mmCIF file of C-alpha atoms and ligand atoms in Angstrom:
data_model
loop_
_atom_site.group_PDB
_atom_site.id
_atom_site.type_symbol
_atom_site.label_atom_id
_atom_site.label_comp_id
_atom_site.label_asym_id
_atom_site.label_seq_id
_atom_site.Cartn_x
_atom_site.Cartn_y
_atom_site.Cartn_z
ATOM 1 C CA UNK A 256 100.083 -32.797 152.698
ATOM 2 C CA UNK A 257 99.723 -32.143 156.444
ATOM 3 C CA UNK A 258 96.413 -30.293 157.057
ATOM 4 C CA UNK A 259 98.136 -27.597 159.125
ATOM 5 C CA UNK A 260 100.732 -26.958 156.416
ATOM 6 C CA UNK A 261 97.924 -26.695 153.830
ATOM 7 C CA UNK A 262 96.088 -24.243 156.094
ATOM 8 C CA UNK A 263 99.271 -22.186 156.436
ATOM 9 C CA UNK A 264 99.708 -22.206 152.646
ATOM 10 C CA UNK A 265 96.219 -20.668 152.323
ATOM 11 C CA UNK A 266 97.158 -18.038 154.915
ATOM 12 C CA UNK A 267 100.382 -17.197 152.974
ATOM 13 C CA UNK A 268 98.537 -17.109 149.674
ATOM 14 C CA UNK A 269 96.021 -14.605 151.063
ATOM 15 C CA UNK A 270 98.770 -12.513 152.607
ATOM 16 C CA UNK A 271 100.602 -12.478 149.264
ATOM 17 C CA UNK A 272 97.601 -10.671 147.783
ATOM 18 C CA UNK A 273 98.298 -7.817 150.160
ATOM 19 C CA UNK A 274 101.970 -7.524 149.162
ATOM 20 C CA UNK A 275 103.069 -3.974 148.425
ATOM 21 C CA UNK A 276 105.432 -4.565 145.522
ATOM 22 C CA UNK A 277 105.006 -1.689 143.082
ATOM 23 C CA UNK A 278 108.792 -1.663 142.282
ATOM 24 C CA UNK A 279 109.740 -5.290 141.803
ATOM 25 C CA UNK A 280 106.232 -6.612 141.056
ATOM 26 C CA UNK A 281 107.388 -9.764 142.866
ATOM 27 C CA UNK A 282 104.754 -10.591 145.423
ATOM 28 C CA UNK A 283 105.668 -12.862 148.348
ATOM 29 C CA UNK A 284 103.452 -14.312 151.066
ATOM 30 C CA UNK A 285 104.535 -16.053 154.264
ATOM 31 C CA UNK A 286 102.831 -17.906 157.065
ATOM 32 C CA UNK A 287 104.448 -18.686 160.367
ATOM 33 C CA UNK A 288 103.247 -21.439 162.668
ATOM 34 C CA UNK A 289 104.293 -21.026 166.309
ATOM 35 C CA UNK A 290 104.663 -23.997 168.638
ATOM 36 C CA UNK A 291 101.770 -24.557 171.004
ATOM 37 C CA UNK A 292 99.563 -21.930 169.286
ATOM 38 C CA UNK A 293 96.745 -22.390 166.808
ATOM 39 C CA UNK A 294 97.069 -18.977 165.224
ATOM 40 C CA UNK A 295 99.078 -18.789 161.999
ATOM 41 C CA UNK A 296 100.832 -15.466 161.468
ATOM 42 C CA UNK A 297 100.712 -14.000 157.945
ATOM 43 C CA UNK A 298 103.353 -11.841 156.282
ATOM 44 C CA UNK A 299 103.880 -10.153 152.904
ATOM 45 C CA UNK A 300 106.656 -8.080 151.389
ATOM 46 C CA UNK A 301 106.274 -4.348 151.901
ATOM 47 C CA UNK A 302 108.420 -2.383 149.478
ATOM 48 C CA UNK A 303 109.517 1.225 149.830
ATOM 49 C CA UNK A 304 110.524 3.906 147.318
ATOM 50 C CA UNK A 305 113.909 3.986 149.054
ATOM 51 C CA UNK A 306 114.304 0.272 148.087
ATOM 52 C CA UNK A 307 116.539 -0.266 151.154
ATOM 53 C CA UNK A 308 113.616 0.055 153.552
ATOM 54 C CA UNK A 309 111.784 -2.840 151.904
ATOM 55 C CA UNK A 310 110.851 -5.648 154.244
ATOM 56 C CA UNK A 311 110.475 -9.229 153.046
ATOM 57 C CA UNK A 312 107.324 -11.335 153.684
ATOM 58 C CA UNK A 313 109.182 -13.707 156.053
ATOM 59 C CA UNK A 314 110.482 -10.849 158.251
ATOM 60 C CA UNK A 315 107.067 -9.187 158.321
ATOM 61 C CA UNK A 316 105.575 -12.418 159.733
ATOM 62 C CA UNK A 317 108.469 -12.859 162.207
ATOM 63 C CA UNK A 318 108.189 -9.287 163.489
ATOM 64 C CA UNK A 319 104.392 -9.571 163.815
ATOM 65 C CA UNK A 320 104.766 -12.787 165.743
ATOM 66 C CA UNK A 321 107.203 -11.193 168.217
ATOM 67 C CA UNK A 322 104.981 -8.079 168.556
ATOM 68 C CA UNK A 323 101.882 -10.200 169.191
ATOM 69 C CA UNK A 324 103.268 -13.144 171.188
ATOM 70 C CA UNK A 325 106.748 -12.251 172.354
ATOM 71 C CA UNK A 326 109.568 -14.737 171.947
ATOM 72 C CA UNK A 327 108.128 -18.070 170.840
ATOM 73 C CA UNK A 328 109.546 -21.140 169.142
ATOM 74 C CA UNK A 329 108.732 -21.476 165.464
ATOM 75 C CA UNK A 330 107.171 -24.777 164.277
ATOM 76 C CA UNK A 331 107.429 -24.091 160.566
ATOM 77 C CA UNK A 332 107.137 -21.364 157.925
ATOM 78 C CA UNK A 333 105.549 -21.428 154.515
ATOM 79 C CA UNK A 334 106.754 -19.044 151.730
ATOM 80 C CA UNK A 335 104.669 -18.487 148.604
ATOM 81 C CA UNK A 336 105.706 -16.890 145.342
ATOM 82 C CA UNK A 337 104.504 -17.384 141.792
ATOM 83 C CA UNK A 338 107.705 -19.102 140.643
ATOM 84 C CA UNK A 339 108.327 -22.681 139.543
ATOM 85 C CA UNK A 340 110.387 -24.049 141.227
ATOM 86 C CA UNK A 341 109.283 -22.235 144.382
ATOM 87 C CA UNK A 342 111.570 -19.547 145.824
ATOM 88 C CA UNK A 343 113.541 -19.924 149.062
ATOM 89 C CA UNK A 344 113.965 -17.210 151.706
ATOM 90 C CA UNK A 345 116.760 -14.658 151.304
ATOM 91 C CA UNK A 346 119.822 -14.757 153.581
ATOM 92 C CA UNK A 347 118.684 -11.718 155.577
ATOM 93 C CA UNK A 348 115.400 -13.406 156.429
ATOM 94 C CA UNK A 349 117.199 -16.610 157.356
ATOM 95 C CA UNK A 350 119.510 -14.705 159.718
ATOM 96 C CA UNK A 351 116.495 -13.055 161.427
ATOM 97 C CA UNK A 352 114.753 -16.467 161.551
ATOM 98 C CA UNK A 353 117.828 -17.957 163.331
ATOM 99 C CA UNK A 354 116.864 -16.199 166.578
ATOM 100 C CA UNK A 355 113.704 -18.308 166.925
ATOM 101 C CA UNK A 356 114.057 -21.329 164.605
ATOM 102 C CA UNK A 357 115.319 -24.737 165.596
ATOM 103 C CA UNK A 358 117.917 -26.099 163.103
ATOM 104 C CA UNK A 359 115.429 -28.805 162.068
ATOM 105 C CA UNK A 360 112.490 -26.463 161.560
ATOM 106 C CA UNK A 361 110.847 -27.165 158.204
ATOM 107 C CA UNK A 362 110.694 -24.351 155.663
ATOM 108 C CA UNK A 363 107.941 -25.091 153.129
ATOM 109 C CA UNK A 364 108.542 -23.645 149.690
ATOM 110 C CA UNK A 365 105.276 -23.036 147.839
ATOM 111 C CA UNK A 366 103.821 -21.424 144.800
ATOM 112 C CA UNK A 367 100.303 -20.696 143.546
ATOM 113 C CA UNK A 368 99.676 -24.414 142.912
ATOM 114 C CA UNK A 369 100.567 -25.462 146.434
ATOM 115 C CA UNK A 370 103.531 -26.513 148.628
ATOM 116 C CA UNK A 371 106.257 -27.790 146.303
ATOM 117 C CA UNK A 372 109.025 -28.845 148.648
ATOM 118 C CA UNK A 373 110.312 -28.768 152.199
ATOM 119 C CA UNK A 374 113.809 -28.026 153.425
ATOM 120 C CA UNK A 375 115.151 -27.684 156.950
ATOM 121 C CA UNK A 376 116.285 -24.363 158.323
ATOM 122 C CA UNK A 377 119.829 -25.708 158.882
ATOM 123 C CA UNK A 378 120.087 -26.784 155.239
ATOM 124 C CA UNK A 379 119.345 -23.215 154.206
ATOM 125 C CA UNK A 380 121.569 -21.521 156.815
ATOM 126 C CA UNK A 381 123.935 -23.970 158.521
ATOM 127 C CA UNK A 382 126.006 -21.289 160.215
ATOM 128 C CA UNK A 383 124.021 -18.251 161.305
ATOM 129 C CA UNK A 384 125.832 -15.239 162.791
ATOM 130 C CA UNK A 385 125.602 -15.790 166.557
ATOM 131 C CA UNK A 386 128.334 -13.905 168.333
ATOM 132 C CA UNK A 387 126.398 -12.744 171.341
ATOM 133 C CA UNK A 388 124.782 -14.922 174.036
ATOM 134 C CA UNK A 389 121.152 -13.812 174.395
ATOM 135 C CA UNK A 390 120.796 -12.286 177.842
ATOM 136 C CA UNK A 391 117.197 -11.568 178.781
HETATM 137 N N1 THU B 1231 111.365 -10.880 149.010
HETATM 138 C C1 THU B 1231 110.709 -11.496 150.012
HETATM 139 O O1 THU B 1231 109.632 -11.021 150.440
HETATM 140 N N2 THU B 1231 111.258 -12.575 150.594
HETATM 141 C C2 THU B 1231 112.473 -13.090 150.268
HETATM 142 O O2 THU B 1231 112.934 -14.049 150.934
HETATM 143 C C3 THU B 1231 113.211 -12.561 149.125
HETATM 144 C C4 THU B 1231 112.677 -11.360 148.477
HETATM 145 C C5 THU B 1231 110.802 -9.660 148.379
HETATM 146 C C6 THU B 1231 111.575 -8.400 148.666
HETATM 147 C C7 THU B 1231 111.167 -7.551 147.479
HETATM 148 O O3 THU B 1231 109.947 -6.874 147.778
HETATM 149 C C8 THU B 1231 110.920 -8.541 146.377
HETATM 150 O O4 THU B 1231 110.765 -9.785 146.978
HETATM 151 C C9 THU B 1231 112.020 -8.602 145.329
HETATM 152 O O5 THU B 1231 113.220 -8.839 145.887
#
């Protein structure tokens, strides 16, 4: 396993411990590696009594990365749950990811034992919603 991916798995595992999941009891950790930056951004799911206001681990990491570093290209993301086989990101997270992820970006699916598999972003979401041209 690539040393950087292993490091990111540890970051995601630690973030997962902070998950606020009193309703589903399904804790998720994420770690986002940005291109050209050493820092690995952690994320965890943060549930809410309203249910609908719950934010997934992947989106927490994505939003932190934008808040801290602005718009950057993503190198890869690791997602950790306690399932076997490892769980893949939900469609909402993939749509949010599509703003910043190259189609070939690896998504590493991991559990408490380690990274179990890798899949490209485009395999998970081949056709993101993309009606508007970004105009910054
Ligand atoms: N969850 C994530 O954090 N990431 C996903 O990609 C799917 C689901 C969280 C949301 C909720 O807190 C719990 O898992 C159960 O759905």
